Short mmCIF file of C-alpha atoms and ligand atoms in Angstrom, two decimals:
data_model
loop_
_atom_site.label_atom_id
_atom_site.label_comp_id
_atom_site.label_asym_id
_atom_site.label_seq_id
_atom_site.Cartn_x
_atom_site.Cartn_y
_atom_site.Cartn_z
CA MET A 1 34.95 3.11 33.83
CA ALA A 2 32.46 5.96 33.94
CA ILE A 3 29.26 5.15 32.14
CA SER A 4 27.34 8.21 30.71
CA HIS A 5 23.62 8.63 31.34
CA ASP A 6 22.88 7.94 27.72
CA ASP A 7 24.96 4.79 27.80
CA PHE A 8 22.12 3.00 29.82
CA HIS A 9 19.09 4.92 28.97
CA SER A 10 17.40 4.94 25.69
CA ARG A 11 14.89 7.56 24.49
CA THR A 12 11.52 6.90 22.99
CA GLY A 13 9.97 10.29 22.14
CA SER A 14 10.20 12.24 25.39
CA GLN A 15 10.29 9.07 27.54
CA VAL A 16 13.56 7.93 29.11
CA MET A 17 13.62 4.15 29.35
CA THR A 18 15.98 2.11 31.44
CA LYS A 19 17.86 -0.52 29.38
CA SER A 20 17.07 -4.09 30.55
CA VAL A 21 19.59 -6.87 30.48
CA LEU A 22 18.80 -10.63 31.07
CA VAL A 23 21.63 -12.42 32.83
CA THR A 24 21.02 -16.28 32.86
CA GLY A 25 22.38 -18.12 35.84
CA SER A 26 22.56 -15.06 38.01
CA SER A 27 21.67 -16.79 41.25
CA ARG A 28 25.34 -17.31 42.00
CA GLY A 29 28.90 -17.33 40.63
CA ILE A 30 29.90 -15.26 37.62
CA GLY A 31 26.25 -14.52 36.61
CA LYS A 32 25.63 -13.06 40.06
CA ALA A 33 28.66 -10.79 39.82
CA ILE A 34 27.61 -9.69 36.31
CA ALA A 35 24.10 -8.89 37.61
CA LEU A 36 25.38 -6.82 40.45
CA ARG A 37 27.79 -4.91 38.27
CA LEU A 38 25.22 -4.11 35.62
CA ALA A 39 22.59 -3.09 38.25
CA LYS A 40 25.19 -0.77 39.85
CA GLU A 41 25.64 0.86 36.40
CA GLY A 42 21.92 1.58 36.12
CA TYR A 43 20.62 -1.31 33.92
CA GLN A 44 17.44 -2.97 34.87
CA VAL A 45 18.62 -6.55 35.54
CA VAL A 46 16.45 -9.56 34.73
CA LEU A 47 17.84 -12.28 37.05
CA HIS A 48 17.45 -15.90 36.30
CA CYS A 49 17.98 -19.26 37.92
CA ARG A 50 16.84 -22.89 37.59
CA ASN A 51 16.63 -24.33 41.19
CA ASN A 52 18.19 -21.77 43.43
CA GLN A 53 15.30 -19.30 43.73
CA GLU A 54 16.41 -18.33 47.23
CA ALA A 55 20.01 -17.39 45.94
CA ALA A 56 18.38 -15.42 43.11
CA GLU A 57 16.18 -13.51 45.59
CA GLN A 58 19.32 -12.72 47.63
CA THR A 59 20.99 -11.27 44.55
CA LEU A 60 17.93 -9.14 43.91
CA ALA A 61 17.84 -7.96 47.56
CA GLU A 62 21.57 -6.89 47.17
CA ILE A 63 20.71 -5.02 43.93
CA ARG A 64 17.86 -3.20 45.81
CA THR A 65 20.19 -2.20 48.71
CA THR A 66 22.21 -0.20 46.19
CA GLY A 67 19.20 1.55 44.68
CA GLY A 68 18.88 -0.76 41.71
CA ASP A 69 16.01 -2.96 40.65
CA GLY A 70 15.13 -6.03 38.81
CA ARG A 71 13.01 -9.17 38.58
CA ILE A 72 13.57 -12.97 38.56
CA LEU A 73 12.79 -15.51 35.92
CA ARG A 74 13.00 -19.27 36.63
CA PHE A 75 13.37 -21.88 33.99
CA ASP A 76 15.66 -24.67 32.87
CA ILE A 77 17.61 -23.47 29.79
CA SER A 78 17.78 -27.09 28.54
CA ASP A 79 13.95 -27.12 28.33
CA ARG A 80 13.02 -25.52 24.96
CA SER A 81 9.31 -24.98 25.49
CA GLN A 82 9.65 -23.81 29.11
CA SER A 83 12.36 -21.34 28.14
CA ALA A 84 10.32 -19.97 25.22
CA GLN A 85 7.15 -19.67 27.43
CA VAL A 86 8.80 -17.85 30.30
CA LEU A 87 10.70 -15.46 28.05
CA GLN A 88 7.88 -14.64 25.71
CA GLN A 89 5.69 -13.86 28.77
CA ASP A 90 8.33 -11.62 30.30
CA ILE A 91 8.88 -9.70 27.19
CA GLU A 92 5.19 -9.22 26.58
CA ALA A 93 4.65 -8.02 30.13
CA ASN A 94 7.68 -5.74 30.18
CA GLU A 95 9.84 -4.89 27.10
CA ALA A 96 12.31 -6.47 24.77
CA TYR A 97 15.78 -6.65 26.32
CA TYR A 98 18.61 -4.27 25.44
CA GLY A 99 21.07 -7.10 26.30
CA VAL A 100 21.31 -10.75 27.10
CA ILE A 101 24.15 -12.39 28.90
CA CYS A 102 24.05 -16.19 28.24
CA ASN A 103 25.98 -17.30 31.35
CA ALA A 104 24.11 -20.22 32.81
CA GLY A 105 25.97 -23.38 32.23
CA LEU A 106 27.23 -26.65 33.98
CA ALA A 107 30.13 -29.04 33.74
CA ARG A 108 30.03 -32.77 34.24
CA ASP A 109 33.71 -33.79 34.14
CA ALA A 110 35.17 -37.32 33.56
CA ALA A 111 37.87 -38.89 31.38
CA PHE A 112 36.19 -39.76 28.05
CA PRO A 113 35.91 -43.55 28.59
CA ALA A 114 34.10 -42.89 31.85
CA LEU A 115 31.91 -40.13 30.42
CA THR A 116 28.26 -41.42 30.73
CA GLU A 117 25.51 -40.69 28.22
CA ALA A 118 23.97 -38.40 30.84
CA ASP A 119 27.23 -36.48 31.29
CA TRP A 120 27.30 -35.85 27.55
CA ASP A 121 23.60 -35.01 27.19
CA ASP A 122 23.26 -32.73 30.28
CA VAL A 123 26.33 -30.66 29.25
CA ILE A 124 25.30 -30.38 25.57
CA HIS A 125 21.62 -29.75 26.26
CA THR A 126 22.32 -27.12 28.95
CA ASN A 127 25.30 -25.23 27.46
CA LEU A 128 24.80 -25.52 23.73
CA ASP A 129 21.06 -26.12 23.24
CA GLY A 130 20.76 -23.43 25.92
CA PHE A 131 22.05 -20.98 23.36
CA TYR A 132 19.22 -21.64 21.01
CA ASN A 133 16.57 -22.08 23.80
CA VAL A 134 17.32 -18.67 25.36
CA LEU A 135 18.23 -16.57 22.32
CA HIS A 136 15.68 -17.79 19.77
CA PRO A 137 12.61 -16.36 21.66
CA ILE A 138 14.52 -13.13 22.43
CA VAL A 139 16.29 -12.06 19.19
CA MET A 140 13.29 -10.91 17.10
CA PRO A 141 11.91 -8.78 19.96
CA MET A 142 15.40 -7.26 20.24
CA VAL A 143 15.54 -6.55 16.54
CA ARG A 144 12.07 -4.92 16.67
CA ARG A 145 13.36 -2.42 19.24
CA ARG A 146 15.22 -0.75 16.35
CA SER A 147 18.06 0.27 18.63
CA PRO A 148 21.53 -1.13 19.39
CA GLY A 149 21.69 -4.20 21.54
CA ARG A 150 24.12 -6.61 23.09
CA ILE A 151 24.41 -10.32 23.27
CA ILE A 152 27.26 -11.83 25.20
CA THR A 153 27.78 -15.56 25.63
CA LEU A 154 30.00 -17.42 28.05
CA SER A 155 32.37 -19.89 26.50
CA SER A 156 35.59 -21.09 28.25
CA VAL A 157 39.28 -21.67 27.80
CA SER A 158 38.21 -25.27 27.57
CA GLY A 159 36.31 -24.54 24.33
CA LEU A 160 39.37 -22.86 22.80
CA MET A 161 42.02 -25.39 23.67
CA GLY A 162 40.22 -28.61 24.72
CA ASN A 163 40.69 -29.76 28.29
CA ARG A 164 41.38 -33.16 29.79
CA GLY A 165 38.18 -34.66 31.33
CA GLN A 166 35.98 -32.19 29.49
CA VAL A 167 35.27 -33.61 26.16
CA ASN A 168 31.53 -32.84 26.62
CA TYR A 169 32.23 -29.33 27.94
CA SER A 170 34.85 -28.44 25.45
CA ALA A 171 32.56 -29.54 22.61
CA ALA A 172 29.59 -27.42 24.02
CA LYS A 173 31.82 -24.40 24.66
CA ALA A 174 33.42 -24.55 21.18
CA GLY A 175 29.98 -24.79 19.72
CA ILE A 176 28.96 -21.62 21.55
CA ILE A 177 31.84 -19.77 19.87
CA GLY A 178 30.72 -20.87 16.37
CA ALA A 179 27.09 -20.01 17.06
CA SER A 180 28.01 -16.58 18.54
CA LYS A 181 30.20 -15.69 15.55
CA ALA A 182 27.43 -16.64 13.02
CA LEU A 183 24.74 -14.74 15.01
CA ALA A 184 27.03 -11.73 15.12
CA VAL A 185 27.13 -11.65 11.28
CA GLU A 186 23.36 -12.00 11.07
CA LEU A 187 22.60 -9.25 13.58
CA ALA A 188 25.29 -6.72 12.67
CA LYS A 189 23.13 -4.68 10.39
CA ARG A 190 20.66 -4.32 13.30
CA LYS A 191 23.46 -2.81 15.47
CA ILE A 192 23.13 -5.77 17.87
CA THR A 193 26.68 -7.04 18.79
CA VAL A 194 27.32 -10.62 19.71
CA ASN A 195 30.47 -11.45 21.56
CA CYS A 196 31.76 -14.42 23.45
CA VAL A 197 33.70 -14.22 26.74
CA ALA A 198 36.01 -17.16 27.43
CA PRO A 199 37.12 -17.28 31.03
CA GLY A 200 39.88 -19.44 32.33
CA LEU A 201 39.71 -20.65 35.98
CA ILE A 202 37.33 -18.44 37.93
CA GLU A 203 36.70 -18.81 41.69
CA THR A 204 33.14 -20.17 41.86
CA GLU A 205 31.29 -23.33 43.00
CA MET A 206 31.89 -24.76 39.45
CA VAL A 207 35.64 -25.19 40.07
CA GLU A 208 35.53 -26.44 43.71
CA GLN A 209 36.71 -29.90 42.62
CA VAL A 210 39.71 -28.63 40.61
CA GLN A 211 43.21 -29.69 41.79
CA LEU A 212 44.39 -26.08 42.45
CA ASP A 213 48.15 -26.75 42.67
CA GLU A 214 48.25 -28.43 39.24
CA ALA A 215 45.87 -25.81 37.66
CA LEU A 216 47.85 -22.84 38.89
CA LYS A 217 51.09 -24.09 37.16
CA MET A 218 49.21 -23.47 33.76
CA ILE A 219 48.31 -19.89 34.75
CA PRO A 220 51.09 -17.31 34.21
CA LEU A 221 49.41 -14.95 36.69
CA ARG A 222 49.43 -17.78 39.30
CA ARG A 223 45.99 -17.25 40.63
CA MET A 224 42.31 -17.96 39.88
CA GLY A 225 40.24 -15.13 38.33
CA LYS A 226 37.40 -13.46 40.23
CA ALA A 227 33.89 -13.44 39.18
CA GLU A 228 33.96 -9.63 39.50
CA GLU A 229 36.76 -9.43 36.98
CA VAL A 230 34.62 -11.26 34.36
CA ALA A 231 31.73 -9.02 35.30
CA GLY A 232 33.95 -5.91 34.53
CA LEU A 233 34.59 -7.28 31.02
CA VAL A 234 30.92 -7.99 30.38
CA SER A 235 30.03 -4.60 31.56
CA TYR A 236 32.35 -2.99 29.14
CA LEU A 237 30.97 -5.15 26.22
CA CYS A 238 27.49 -3.93 27.19
CA SER A 239 28.56 -0.27 27.08
CA ASP A 240 28.40 2.18 24.12
CA ASP A 241 32.25 2.11 24.14
CA ALA A 242 32.05 -1.41 22.82
CA ALA A 243 29.65 -0.68 19.89
CA TYR A 244 32.33 -1.53 17.28
CA ILE A 245 33.21 -4.86 18.92
CA THR A 246 31.37 -7.86 17.49
CA ARG A 247 31.99 -11.50 16.46
CA GLN A 248 34.89 -11.70 18.90
CA VAL A 249 35.94 -14.19 21.54
CA ILE A 250 37.57 -12.33 24.39
CA SER A 251 39.68 -14.38 26.83
CA ILE A 252 40.02 -13.65 30.54
CA ASN A 253 42.29 -16.33 31.84
CA GLY A 254 45.41 -14.96 33.51
CA GLY A 255 47.52 -15.77 30.40
CA MET A 256 46.62 -19.51 30.09
CA LEU A 257 46.40 -19.34 26.33
P1 NDP B 1 28.06 -21.86 38.86
O1 NDP B 1 28.00 -23.23 38.81
O2 NDP B 1 28.62 -21.07 40.00
O3 NDP B 1 26.62 -21.16 38.57
C1 NDP B 1 25.88 -21.74 37.47
C2 NDP B 1 24.61 -20.90 37.18
O4 NDP B 1 23.96 -21.45 36.06
C3 NDP B 1 23.63 -20.95 38.35
O5 NDP B 1 22.99 -19.71 38.45
C4 NDP B 1 22.63 -22.06 37.93
O6 NDP B 1 21.32 -21.85 38.47
C5 NDP B 1 22.56 -21.88 36.39
N1 NDP B 1 22.27 -23.00 35.71
C6 NDP B 1 22.94 -24.19 35.56
N2 NDP B 1 22.29 -25.06 34.82
C7 NDP B 1 21.13 -24.52 34.45
C8 NDP B 1 19.99 -24.86 33.67
N3 NDP B 1 19.91 -26.03 33.09
N4 NDP B 1 19.00 -23.92 33.46
C9 NDP B 1 19.02 -22.73 34.05
N5 NDP B 1 20.10 -22.34 34.86
C10 NDP B 1 21.10 -23.15 35.05
O7 NDP B 1 28.92 -21.45 37.49
P2 NDP B 1 29.95 -20.33 37.13
O8 NDP B 1 29.50 -19.02 37.72
O9 NDP B 1 31.30 -20.78 37.57
O10 NDP B 1 29.87 -20.31 35.59
C11 NDP B 1 29.11 -19.44 34.86
C12 NDP B 1 29.43 -19.58 33.34
O11 NDP B 1 30.78 -19.41 33.10
C13 NDP B 1 29.06 -21.05 32.89
O12 NDP B 1 28.57 -20.97 31.52
C14 NDP B 1 30.45 -21.65 32.92
O13 NDP B 1 30.53 -22.75 31.93
C15 NDP B 1 31.38 -20.53 32.47
N6 NDP B 1 32.74 -20.61 32.80
C16 NDP B 1 33.06 -20.72 34.18
C17 NDP B 1 34.46 -20.95 34.55
C18 NDP B 1 34.83 -21.07 35.98
O14 NDP B 1 36.06 -21.30 36.15
N7 NDP B 1 34.07 -20.88 36.97
C19 NDP B 1 35.42 -20.91 33.51
C20 NDP B 1 34.98 -20.85 32.17
C21 NDP B 1 33.67 -20.66 31.88
P3 NDP B 1 20.87 -22.46 39.90
O15 NDP B 1 21.65 -21.71 40.92
O16 NDP B 1 19.42 -22.30 39.96
O17 NDP B 1 21.36 -23.93 39.82
#
């Protein structure tokens, strides 16, 4: 899809400013694909990782080879004070973001009786508390930009239909849907849209343990999705063309649901 110049640049007086978008968890997987796609379209991408600084640096190097630019933030989204500190510093040193893609997440699968306290806590603290920890320090600076903005969260087919072995993950991903819809209502008058993308089975490290033969039977398109396909959807939701889409959950799952 062609993106117009005005689509990714905002004007302040005579100054033309590049729109910046934070993509959490962009060291690898879906987040990396989103970062590369948005950079290609001219956004200033703020990359993020927790442990994998080297992989994030590689993503940034790829962005630079195609003429784009960005920077890397490193923090644990389950750590509230660390998240707030790093994000506030970045916004003060640079600018409030046009967009935020809340992509970082993890799964710790086990049948419910075998699900440990740590499995439950890690998944809820990262995926669901991460929503608050990342967005709370960012939202008011976004509002003060007095310009349209975009928030896109990553849920999952598991949050929509519930998945065996993922009671913790389904709970967190369903929670993200409710939180995103409520935030969409609060921010609508500020022209900041909030939407949730719900992927099915996407080819990344996260699904390396999945029994593929069994899983493919549940997917009418009979294949896993590609991170780049999710990135295409996120890119559309970031664009001006998507200005009238908010409070939605958009599935990308090969027809699973
Ligand atoms: P990956 O496991 O490939 O990558 C996860 C990313 O999240 C990494 O960049 C990782 O950083 C970061 N991350 C994980 N935990 C934390 C944390 N506590 N603090 C900061 N960063 C963290 O995942 P995917 O790309 O597969 O998934 C991306 C999103 O899409 C997730 O929210 C996932 O739940 C969702 N999703 C994925 C599906 C799939 O089939 N792959 C299906 C449905 C939803 P680092 O590299 O530093 O560890």
